[in-house]
Amino acid sequence: MAPPPQGPDPGRMRIKVSLHTPVRHPENSGTAPDEPLLQLIRPDGERVADALYDPLVQDIGHAALQDLYEDMAVIRRIDAEATALQRQGQLGLWPPLLGQEASQIGSVRALRPSDFVFPSYRENGVAYCRGVAPEDLLKVWRGNAGCAWDPFEVNLAPTQIIIGAQSLHAAGYGMGIAAEGSDDAVITYFGDGATSQGDVNEAMVFAASFQAPVVFFCQNNHWAISEPVGVQARVPIAHRAPGFGIPSIRVDGNDVLAVLAATRAALERARTGGGPTFIEAVTYRMGPHTTADDPTRYRDANELEDWRARDPLSRIEAHLTAAGAFPEDFRARVEQAADDVAARLRAGCIGMPDPQPLDVFAHVYAEPHTWLKGQQGDYERYLAMFAEPQAGTAAGGGA
Ligand SMILES: Cc1ncc(C[n+]2csc(CCOP(=O)(O)OP(=O)(O)O)c2C)c(N)n1
Ligand SMILES: [Mg+2]
């Protein structure tokens, strides 16, 4: 039985009761933004028992937790290396994921390969775990490709820059696979700011109406560039979804085990005809919005320190250390794995062949057509104006 609702606002309390669904954590009774979260491992590493969600992660022993830790350490290293490459002029831009490792790894590791992912621009950890080559993660940010991977090879849609647009694609794809009778599921990632966009709200309408097998995974990293989440929503973001008829859960996004459990629950619901679920993973963007941003201009340094104490990697390290499952050779192995991926990333970035100007026409339409060919011809003639004169020709042979 859920504890009685807290808080002085009776209107909100009524809403809360209607929000209650089987997937929702029983402790999530308040409406304040700091209401309790589903948490299975506390920041100090202590395991918290949870009757509803423990059965979903029964298979995750120390070895599996070590794997999750390794994933998080590797994507943190990828992120640091890419940030350095941008600072060294090798990338035009990079959107760091520092601090959001548990949200990305806990959710992506709950998927099966045939599920389909619709990401934003920040899910580079998700992309890596879907099987995208490390150097390919950089292509878009080096201006080298419009889409750096074949979406159908890794079941991952291209990087989406338009805030929230991918949620509509996810709803449509989910409706499609449901009509085909598949038991695959779809997950779409977006931020706290994106929940104020029309696209995300429209996607929730369609997904709810058609009971599409979609997991709406919101990484509430507390900021939408320089806008704090407190300005974005007056209630916890998770409370928005039930208004559409979509059950939601608020999970500690820095607890990889809790994120895994919540995502598994949502995927199971999707696969078995239960329709969409909304997950608010409460986490924190520890770096800038992108490498073009300077968060010291708008956020308090103390806030960053508070969140550093809730670091997603340290809590797993503390948990495993207390259990005697974080030996030195494991630490060394993880560091080596992270260094190897970073070296490949760097070499692949610097050695990446430049795209040719005419490549821009290759992926505009599935099939070429007269109008496009005409434009390509114009561009070819334009480029020819800059061609080096050939020896022996009237223009360049010279007497
Ligand atoms: C439709 C649209 N409007 C505005 C922007 C500019 N923009 C880029 S990122 C961003 C903030 C997004 O914040 P959030 O959804 O919380 O995601 P986060 O970047 O924190 O992961 C905005 C407004 C955009 N890319 N697309
Ligand atoms: Mg955000």
Short mmCIF file of C-alpha atoms and ligand atoms in Angstrom, two decimals:
data_model
loop_
_atom_site.label_atom_id
_atom_site.label_comp_id
_atom_site.label_asym_id
_atom_site.label_seq_id
_atom_site.Cartn_x
_atom_site.Cartn_y
_atom_site.Cartn_z
CA MET A 1 0.00 0.00 0.00
CA ALA A 2 1.41 3.41 -0.91
CA PRO A 3 1.89 5.83 2.01
CA PRO A 4 -0.61 8.69 2.17
CA PRO A 5 0.19 11.61 -0.12
CA GLN A 6 2.28 14.45 1.26
CA GLY A 7 1.90 18.13 0.57
CA PRO A 8 -0.65 20.82 1.13
CA ASP A 9 -2.27 21.00 -2.30
CA PRO A 10 -5.38 18.79 -2.42
CA GLY A 11 -5.74 19.27 -6.19
CA ARG A 12 -2.33 17.81 -6.71
CA MET A 13 -3.14 14.96 -4.36
CA ARG A 14 -6.14 14.00 -6.46
CA ILE A 15 -3.94 13.97 -9.56
CA LYS A 16 -1.47 11.80 -7.74
CA VAL A 17 -4.04 9.10 -7.03
CA SER A 18 -5.01 8.92 -10.68
CA LEU A 19 -1.33 8.59 -11.55
CA HIS A 20 -0.92 5.40 -9.60
CA THR A 21 -0.19 2.44 -11.85
CA PRO A 22 1.49 -0.91 -11.34
CA VAL A 23 4.77 0.26 -12.82
CA ARG A 24 4.97 3.27 -10.58
CA HIS A 25 7.13 2.97 -7.51
CA PRO A 26 5.03 2.77 -4.35
CA GLU A 27 7.13 5.37 -2.59
CA ASN A 28 6.53 7.94 -5.31
CA SER A 29 3.66 9.55 -3.52
CA GLY A 30 4.63 13.19 -3.21
CA THR A 31 4.41 15.85 -5.86
CA ALA A 32 7.46 17.88 -4.86
CA PRO A 33 10.34 17.77 -7.36
CA ASP A 34 12.46 16.06 -4.70
CA GLU A 35 9.97 13.25 -4.13
CA PRO A 36 11.47 9.79 -3.58
CA LEU A 37 12.88 7.92 -6.51
CA LEU A 38 13.19 4.30 -7.35
CA GLN A 39 16.66 3.59 -6.05
CA LEU A 40 18.33 0.20 -5.67
CA ILE A 41 21.88 1.34 -4.88
CA ARG A 42 22.40 4.41 -2.76
CA PRO A 43 25.16 6.96 -3.45
CA ASP A 44 27.23 5.38 -0.65
CA GLY A 45 26.98 2.02 -2.41
CA GLU A 46 24.47 0.41 -0.07
CA ARG A 47 21.90 -1.87 -1.73
CA VAL A 48 18.29 -0.90 -1.02
CA ALA A 49 15.73 -3.72 -1.09
CA ASP A 50 12.66 -3.16 -3.25
CA ALA A 51 9.95 -5.81 -3.38
CA LEU A 52 8.56 -4.60 -6.71
CA TYR A 53 11.76 -4.10 -8.69
CA ASP A 54 14.26 -6.54 -7.14
CA PRO A 55 12.80 -9.50 -9.05
CA LEU A 56 13.58 -7.68 -12.31
CA VAL A 57 17.31 -7.58 -11.61
CA GLN A 58 17.75 -10.88 -9.82
CA ASP A 59 20.21 -11.99 -12.49
CA ILE A 60 22.50 -9.01 -11.87
CA GLY A 61 25.20 -10.34 -9.57
CA HIS A 62 28.65 -8.89 -9.01
CA ALA A 63 29.99 -9.98 -12.41
CA ALA A 64 27.11 -8.30 -14.25
CA LEU A 65 27.50 -5.16 -12.14
CA GLN A 66 31.19 -5.15 -13.04
CA ASP A 67 30.18 -5.23 -16.72
CA LEU A 68 27.81 -2.31 -16.22
CA TYR A 69 30.57 -0.43 -14.42
CA GLU A 70 32.97 -1.13 -17.29
CA ASP A 71 30.42 0.17 -19.81
CA MET A 72 30.05 3.37 -17.82
CA ALA A 73 33.81 3.82 -17.46
CA VAL A 74 34.36 3.28 -21.18
CA ILE A 75 31.69 5.76 -22.26
CA ARG A 76 33.01 8.30 -19.77
CA ARG A 77 36.42 7.91 -21.40
CA ILE A 78 34.93 8.23 -24.91
CA ASP A 79 33.25 11.41 -23.75
CA ALA A 80 36.45 12.85 -22.26
CA GLU A 81 38.46 12.01 -25.38
CA ALA A 82 35.86 13.53 -27.71
CA THR A 83 35.76 16.67 -25.57
CA ALA A 84 39.55 16.91 -25.83
CA LEU A 85 39.41 16.38 -29.60
CA GLN A 86 36.95 19.26 -29.90
CA ARG A 87 39.22 21.50 -27.82
CA GLN A 88 42.09 20.56 -30.14
CA GLY A 89 40.14 21.63 -33.21
CA GLN A 90 39.37 18.14 -34.51
CA LEU A 91 35.59 18.38 -33.96
CA GLY A 92 33.27 21.30 -34.55
CA LEU A 93 31.17 20.48 -31.49
CA TRP A 94 30.56 17.74 -28.92
CA PRO A 95 27.62 17.24 -26.52
CA PRO A 96 29.09 15.70 -23.35
CA LEU A 97 27.29 12.97 -21.42
CA LEU A 98 29.39 13.28 -18.24
CA GLY A 99 27.19 12.40 -15.25
CA GLN A 100 24.54 10.61 -17.34
CA GLU A 101 26.38 7.29 -17.73
CA ALA A 102 24.02 5.26 -15.51
CA SER A 103 20.92 6.54 -17.31
CA GLN A 104 22.35 5.60 -20.68
CA ILE A 105 23.90 2.25 -19.75
CA GLY A 106 21.08 1.02 -17.48
CA SER A 107 18.54 1.67 -20.22
CA VAL A 108 20.45 0.50 -23.30
CA ARG A 109 21.53 -2.72 -21.59
CA ALA A 110 17.87 -3.56 -20.96
CA LEU A 111 17.21 -3.68 -24.72
CA ARG A 112 17.54 -6.58 -27.07
CA PRO A 113 19.24 -6.07 -30.46
CA SER A 114 15.96 -6.15 -32.42
CA ASP A 115 14.45 -3.29 -30.40
CA PHE A 116 14.75 0.10 -32.06
CA VAL A 117 16.26 3.23 -30.52
CA PHE A 118 15.44 6.85 -31.39
CA PRO A 119 18.07 9.05 -29.70
CA SER A 120 18.73 12.75 -29.33
CA TYR A 121 22.26 14.12 -29.79
CA ARG A 122 23.51 13.20 -26.31
CA GLU A 123 23.15 9.41 -26.43
CA ASN A 124 26.67 8.61 -27.53
CA GLY A 125 26.97 6.02 -24.76
CA VAL A 126 23.80 4.36 -26.01
CA ALA A 127 25.11 4.42 -29.59
CA TYR A 128 28.41 2.84 -28.54
CA CYS A 129 26.56 0.00 -26.78
CA ARG A 130 24.34 -0.55 -29.82
CA GLY A 131 27.52 -1.37 -31.73
CA VAL A 132 28.44 1.91 -33.41
CA ALA A 133 32.23 2.03 -33.97
CA PRO A 134 33.86 4.54 -31.60
CA GLU A 135 35.24 6.70 -34.41
CA ASP A 136 31.84 6.79 -36.10
CA LEU A 137 30.41 8.49 -33.00
CA LEU A 138 32.43 11.54 -34.04
CA LYS A 139 31.57 11.78 -37.72
CA VAL A 140 28.58 14.09 -37.42
CA TRP A 141 30.47 16.35 -35.03
CA ARG A 142 33.43 16.56 -37.40
CA GLY A 143 31.10 17.58 -40.20
CA ASN A 144 31.94 14.36 -41.96
CA ALA A 145 28.50 12.73 -42.32
CA GLY A 146 24.82 13.54 -41.97
CA CYS A 147 24.29 10.12 -40.40
CA ALA A 148 27.31 8.25 -39.16
CA TRP A 149 25.88 4.75 -39.12
CA ASP A 150 23.40 2.56 -40.96
CA PRO A 151 20.30 2.81 -38.75
CA PHE A 152 19.14 -0.68 -39.70
CA GLU A 153 22.48 -2.31 -38.91
CA VAL A 154 22.38 -1.25 -35.28
CA ASN A 155 18.66 -0.50 -34.91
CA LEU A 156 19.46 3.04 -33.94
CA ALA A 157 18.06 6.10 -35.71
CA PRO A 158 20.38 8.95 -36.67
CA THR A 159 21.45 11.61 -34.17
CA GLN A 160 18.53 14.02 -33.80
CA ILE A 161 19.22 17.70 -33.25
CA ILE A 162 15.62 18.94 -33.48
CA ILE A 163 14.49 18.81 -29.88
CA GLY A 164 11.96 16.03 -29.34
CA ALA A 165 11.38 15.16 -33.02
CA GLN A 166 12.67 11.62 -32.49
CA SER A 167 9.78 10.87 -30.11
CA LEU A 168 7.34 11.20 -33.02
CA HIS A 169 9.44 8.84 -35.11
CA ALA A 170 9.44 6.40 -32.21
CA ALA A 171 5.65 6.56 -31.84
CA GLY A 172 5.16 5.95 -35.55
CA TYR A 173 7.69 3.12 -35.65
CA GLY A 174 6.10 1.57 -32.57
CA MET A 175 2.63 1.72 -34.14
CA GLY A 176 4.10 0.08 -37.24
CA ILE A 177 5.78 -2.85 -35.54
CA ALA A 178 2.73 -3.42 -33.35
CA ALA A 179 0.57 -3.63 -36.49
CA GLU A 180 2.99 -6.24 -37.82
CA GLY A 181 2.54 -8.32 -34.67
CA SER A 182 6.15 -7.98 -33.50
CA ASP A 183 7.03 -8.22 -29.83
CA ASP A 184 9.96 -5.84 -30.22
CA ALA A 185 9.87 -2.54 -28.41
CA VAL A 186 10.98 1.00 -29.13
CA ILE A 187 12.79 3.41 -26.86
CA THR A 188 13.21 7.11 -27.43
CA TYR A 189 15.54 9.37 -25.48
CA PHE A 190 15.06 13.06 -24.85
CA GLY A 191 15.74 15.65 -22.18
CA ASP A 192 13.75 17.50 -19.55
CA GLY A 193 13.49 20.53 -21.84
CA ALA A 194 12.11 18.41 -24.66
CA THR A 195 9.06 17.51 -22.59
CA SER A 196 7.84 21.07 -23.19
CA GLN A 197 8.02 20.63 -26.96
CA GLY A 198 4.90 19.95 -29.00
CA ASP A 199 6.53 16.95 -30.65
CA VAL A 200 6.98 15.00 -27.43
CA ASN A 201 3.42 15.75 -26.33
CA GLU A 202 2.01 14.75 -29.72
CA ALA A 203 4.07 11.57 -29.64
CA MET A 204 2.57 10.70 -26.26
CA VAL A 205 -0.95 11.26 -27.59
CA PHE A 206 -0.37 8.86 -30.48
CA ALA A 207 1.50 6.28 -28.43
CA ALA A 208 -1.22 6.25 -25.77
CA SER A 209 -4.12 6.19 -28.21
CA PHE A 210 -2.63 3.32 -30.19
CA GLN A 211 -1.01 1.64 -27.18
CA ALA A 212 2.25 1.64 -29.11
CA PRO A 213 5.15 -0.32 -27.58
CA VAL A 214 7.24 2.77 -26.83
CA VAL A 215 9.38 3.62 -23.84
CA PHE A 216 9.68 7.39 -23.45
CA PHE A 217 13.01 7.77 -21.68
CA CYS A 218 13.54 11.26 -20.35
CA GLN A 219 16.94 12.09 -18.96
CA ASN A 220 16.16 14.90 -16.59
CA ASN A 221 19.69 16.29 -16.35
CA HIS A 222 18.31 19.41 -14.66
CA TRP A 223 19.19 21.80 -17.49
CA ALA A 224 18.03 22.68 -20.97
CA ILE A 225 21.12 24.62 -21.98
CA SER A 226 20.89 27.46 -19.41
CA GLU A 227 17.26 26.91 -18.37
CA PRO A 228 16.90 25.03 -15.08
CA VAL A 229 14.31 22.28 -14.85
CA GLY A 230 12.48 24.18 -12.12
CA VAL A 231 11.43 26.70 -14.75
CA GLN A 232 10.57 23.95 -17.21
CA ALA A 233 7.96 22.18 -15.05
CA ARG A 234 6.22 22.94 -11.78
CA VAL A 235 5.73 19.25 -11.07
CA PRO A 236 8.11 16.32 -11.48
CA ILE A 237 8.49 15.66 -15.20
CA ALA A 238 7.18 12.11 -14.70
CA HIS A 239 3.83 13.55 -13.69
CA ARG A 240 3.20 14.88 -17.18
CA ALA A 241 2.79 11.48 -18.82
CA PRO A 242 -0.22 10.14 -16.89
CA GLY A 243 -2.23 13.06 -18.25
CA PHE A 244 -1.88 11.31 -21.60
CA GLY A 245 -2.82 7.94 -20.11
CA ILE A 246 0.81 6.81 -19.98
CA PRO A 247 2.06 5.32 -16.72
CA SER A 248 5.30 6.81 -15.50
CA ILE A 249 8.07 6.15 -13.07
CA ARG A 250 10.67 8.42 -11.57
CA VAL A 251 13.98 6.64 -11.16
CA ASP A 252 17.37 7.62 -9.79
CA GLY A 253 19.16 8.15 -13.09
CA ASN A 254 22.55 7.85 -11.42
CA ASP A 255 21.77 4.33 -10.19
CA VAL A 256 22.49 1.97 -13.06
CA LEU A 257 20.72 -0.96 -11.41
CA ALA A 258 17.52 1.00 -10.78
CA VAL A 259 17.52 2.33 -14.35
CA LEU A 260 17.99 -1.20 -15.66
CA ALA A 261 15.07 -2.47 -13.54
CA ALA A 262 12.75 0.37 -14.53
CA THR A 263 13.58 0.01 -18.23
CA ARG A 264 13.11 -3.76 -18.12
CA ALA A 265 9.68 -3.25 -16.56
CA ALA A 266 8.71 -0.74 -19.23
CA LEU A 267 9.98 -2.94 -22.07
CA GLU A 268 8.11 -5.94 -20.72
CA ARG A 269 4.94 -3.89 -20.63
CA ALA A 270 5.52 -2.78 -24.22
CA ARG A 271 6.22 -6.31 -25.49
CA THR A 272 3.12 -7.74 -23.88
CA GLY A 273 0.61 -5.26 -25.28
CA GLY A 274 0.59 -2.94 -22.27
CA GLY A 275 1.45 0.12 -24.35
CA PRO A 276 3.84 2.96 -23.62
CA THR A 277 5.64 3.88 -20.41
CA PHE A 278 7.36 7.12 -19.46
CA ILE A 279 10.57 6.95 -17.44
CA GLU A 280 12.02 10.06 -15.85
CA ALA A 281 15.64 9.30 -15.06
CA VAL A 282 16.72 11.95 -12.59
CA THR A 283 20.35 12.68 -13.30
CA TYR A 284 22.67 15.62 -13.80
CA ARG A 285 24.60 17.10 -16.68
CA MET A 286 27.97 17.57 -15.02
CA GLY A 287 29.58 19.25 -18.02
CA PRO A 288 28.49 22.01 -20.36
CA HIS A 289 25.47 21.64 -22.65
CA THR A 290 27.92 21.32 -25.53
CA THR A 291 31.53 22.33 -25.93
CA ALA A 292 30.19 25.71 -27.13
CA ASP A 293 28.64 26.40 -23.73
CA ASP A 294 30.10 27.76 -20.46
CA PRO A 295 27.87 26.68 -17.55
CA THR A 296 29.85 28.72 -15.01
CA ARG A 297 27.98 31.72 -16.38
CA TYR A 298 24.60 30.49 -15.19
CA ARG A 299 24.88 27.76 -12.57
CA ASP A 300 26.10 27.57 -9.02
CA ALA A 301 29.31 25.61 -8.48
CA ASN A 302 27.82 24.14 -5.27
CA GLU A 303 25.16 22.39 -7.32
CA LEU A 304 27.84 20.57 -9.26
CA GLU A 305 29.54 19.53 -6.03
CA ASP A 306 26.27 18.15 -4.65
CA TRP A 307 25.87 15.99 -7.73
CA ARG A 308 29.49 14.90 -7.73
CA ALA A 309 28.66 13.14 -4.47
CA ARG A 310 26.02 11.14 -6.38
CA ASP A 311 28.37 10.13 -9.19
CA PRO A 312 27.05 7.03 -11.00
CA LEU A 313 30.42 5.29 -11.21
CA SER A 314 31.58 5.87 -7.64
CA ARG A 315 28.47 4.31 -6.16
CA ILE A 316 28.99 1.06 -8.06
CA GLU A 317 32.65 1.10 -7.12
CA ALA A 318 31.66 1.57 -3.46
CA HIS A 319 29.07 -1.20 -3.67
CA LEU A 320 31.44 -3.67 -5.31
CA THR A 321 34.33 -2.71 -3.03
CA ALA A 322 32.21 -3.40 0.05
CA ALA A 323 31.44 -6.82 -1.41
CA GLY A 324 35.11 -7.50 -2.18
CA ALA A 325 34.29 -7.49 -5.89
CA PHE A 326 36.38 -4.53 -7.06
CA PRO A 327 39.92 -5.95 -7.06
CA GLU A 328 42.91 -4.04 -8.46
CA ASP A 329 43.16 -6.26 -11.51
CA PHE A 330 39.54 -5.42 -12.39
CA ARG A 331 40.26 -1.70 -12.09
CA ALA A 332 43.36 -2.08 -14.28
CA ARG A 333 41.40 -4.08 -16.87
CA VAL A 334 38.71 -1.41 -17.09
CA GLU A 335 41.27 1.36 -17.40
CA GLN A 336 43.01 -0.52 -20.17
CA ALA A 337 39.72 -1.13 -22.01
CA ALA A 338 38.85 2.57 -21.75
CA ASP A 339 42.30 3.64 -22.95
CA ASP A 340 42.10 1.25 -25.91
CA VAL A 341 38.74 2.62 -27.03
CA ALA A 342 39.97 6.21 -26.59
CA ALA A 343 43.09 5.49 -28.69
CA ARG A 344 40.95 4.02 -31.45
CA LEU A 345 38.61 6.99 -31.26
CA ARG A 346 41.48 9.48 -31.57
CA ALA A 347 43.26 7.67 -34.38
CA GLY A 348 39.99 7.16 -36.25
CA CYS A 349 39.09 10.83 -35.90
CA ILE A 350 42.39 12.22 -37.07
CA GLY A 351 42.72 9.71 -39.90
CA MET A 352 39.14 10.17 -41.12
CA PRO A 353 39.07 10.95 -44.83
CA ASP A 354 37.44 14.29 -45.64
CA PRO A 355 34.07 13.98 -47.34
CA GLN A 356 33.92 15.08 -50.98
CA PRO A 357 31.71 18.11 -51.73
CA LEU A 358 29.43 16.19 -54.07
CA ASP A 359 28.72 13.58 -51.37
CA VAL A 360 26.16 16.02 -50.03
CA PHE A 361 23.78 14.89 -52.78
CA ALA A 362 24.06 11.20 -51.97
CA HIS A 363 21.53 10.90 -49.16
CA VAL A 364 19.00 13.65 -49.85
CA TYR A 365 16.48 11.33 -51.51
CA ALA A 366 16.33 7.53 -51.73
CA GLU A 367 16.38 7.76 -55.55
CA PRO A 368 17.96 10.51 -57.68
CA HIS A 369 15.63 12.67 -59.76
CA THR A 370 15.93 15.31 -62.47
CA TRP A 371 15.74 18.32 -60.19
CA LEU A 372 18.43 16.96 -57.88
CA LYS A 373 20.64 15.97 -60.84
CA GLY A 374 20.28 19.53 -62.17
CA GLN A 375 21.44 20.99 -58.88
CA GLN A 376 24.32 18.55 -58.73
CA GLY A 377 25.37 19.56 -62.26
CA ASP A 378 25.32 23.24 -61.28
CA TYR A 379 27.46 22.50 -58.25
CA GLU A 380 29.92 20.42 -60.29
CA ARG A 381 30.38 23.34 -62.71
CA TYR A 382 30.84 25.71 -59.80
CA LEU A 383 33.51 23.49 -58.23
CA ALA A 384 35.27 23.20 -61.60
CA MET A 385 35.93 26.94 -61.43
CA PHE A 386 38.37 26.26 -58.59
CA ALA A 387 40.16 23.34 -60.25
CA GLU A 388 43.93 23.60 -60.56
CA PRO A 389 44.89 24.45 -64.15
CA GLN A 390 46.40 21.44 -65.95
CA ALA A 391 49.89 21.71 -67.45
CA GLY A 392 49.77 22.03 -71.25
CA THR A 393 46.26 23.45 -71.44
CA ALA A 394 45.53 26.87 -72.88
CA ALA A 395 44.78 28.22 -69.42
CA GLY A 396 47.67 26.70 -67.53
CA GLY A 397 50.27 25.41 -70.01
CA GLY A 398 51.62 28.87 -70.56
CA ALA A 399 54.13 29.88 -73.07
C1 LIG B 1 13.12 22.49 -32.03
C2 LIG B 1 14.38 23.02 -31.41
N1 LIG B 1 14.33 24.12 -30.63
C3 LIG B 1 15.46 24.59 -30.05
C4 LIG B 1 16.66 23.96 -30.26
C5 LIG B 1 17.92 24.50 -29.59
N2 LIG B 1 18.31 23.61 -28.46
C6 LIG B 1 19.28 22.71 -28.61
S1 LIG B 1 19.51 21.80 -27.21
C7 LIG B 1 18.28 22.62 -26.39
C8 LIG B 1 17.95 22.28 -24.96
C9 LIG B 1 17.46 20.88 -24.79
O1 LIG B 1 17.39 20.56 -23.43
P1 LIG B 1 16.91 19.14 -22.94
O2 LIG B 1 15.72 18.70 -23.71
O3 LIG B 1 16.79 19.18 -21.48
O4 LIG B 1 18.11 18.16 -23.38
P2 LIG B 1 19.64 18.17 -22.90
O5 LIG B 1 20.38 19.03 -23.88
O6 LIG B 1 19.70 18.69 -21.53
O7 LIG B 1 20.09 16.76 -23.02
C10 LIG B 1 17.72 23.60 -27.21
C11 LIG B 1 16.65 24.51 -26.80
C12 LIG B 1 16.67 22.82 -31.09
N3 LIG B 1 17.79 22.13 -31.32
N4 LIG B 1 15.52 22.34 -31.63
MG MG B 2 18.20 18.66 -20.05
#
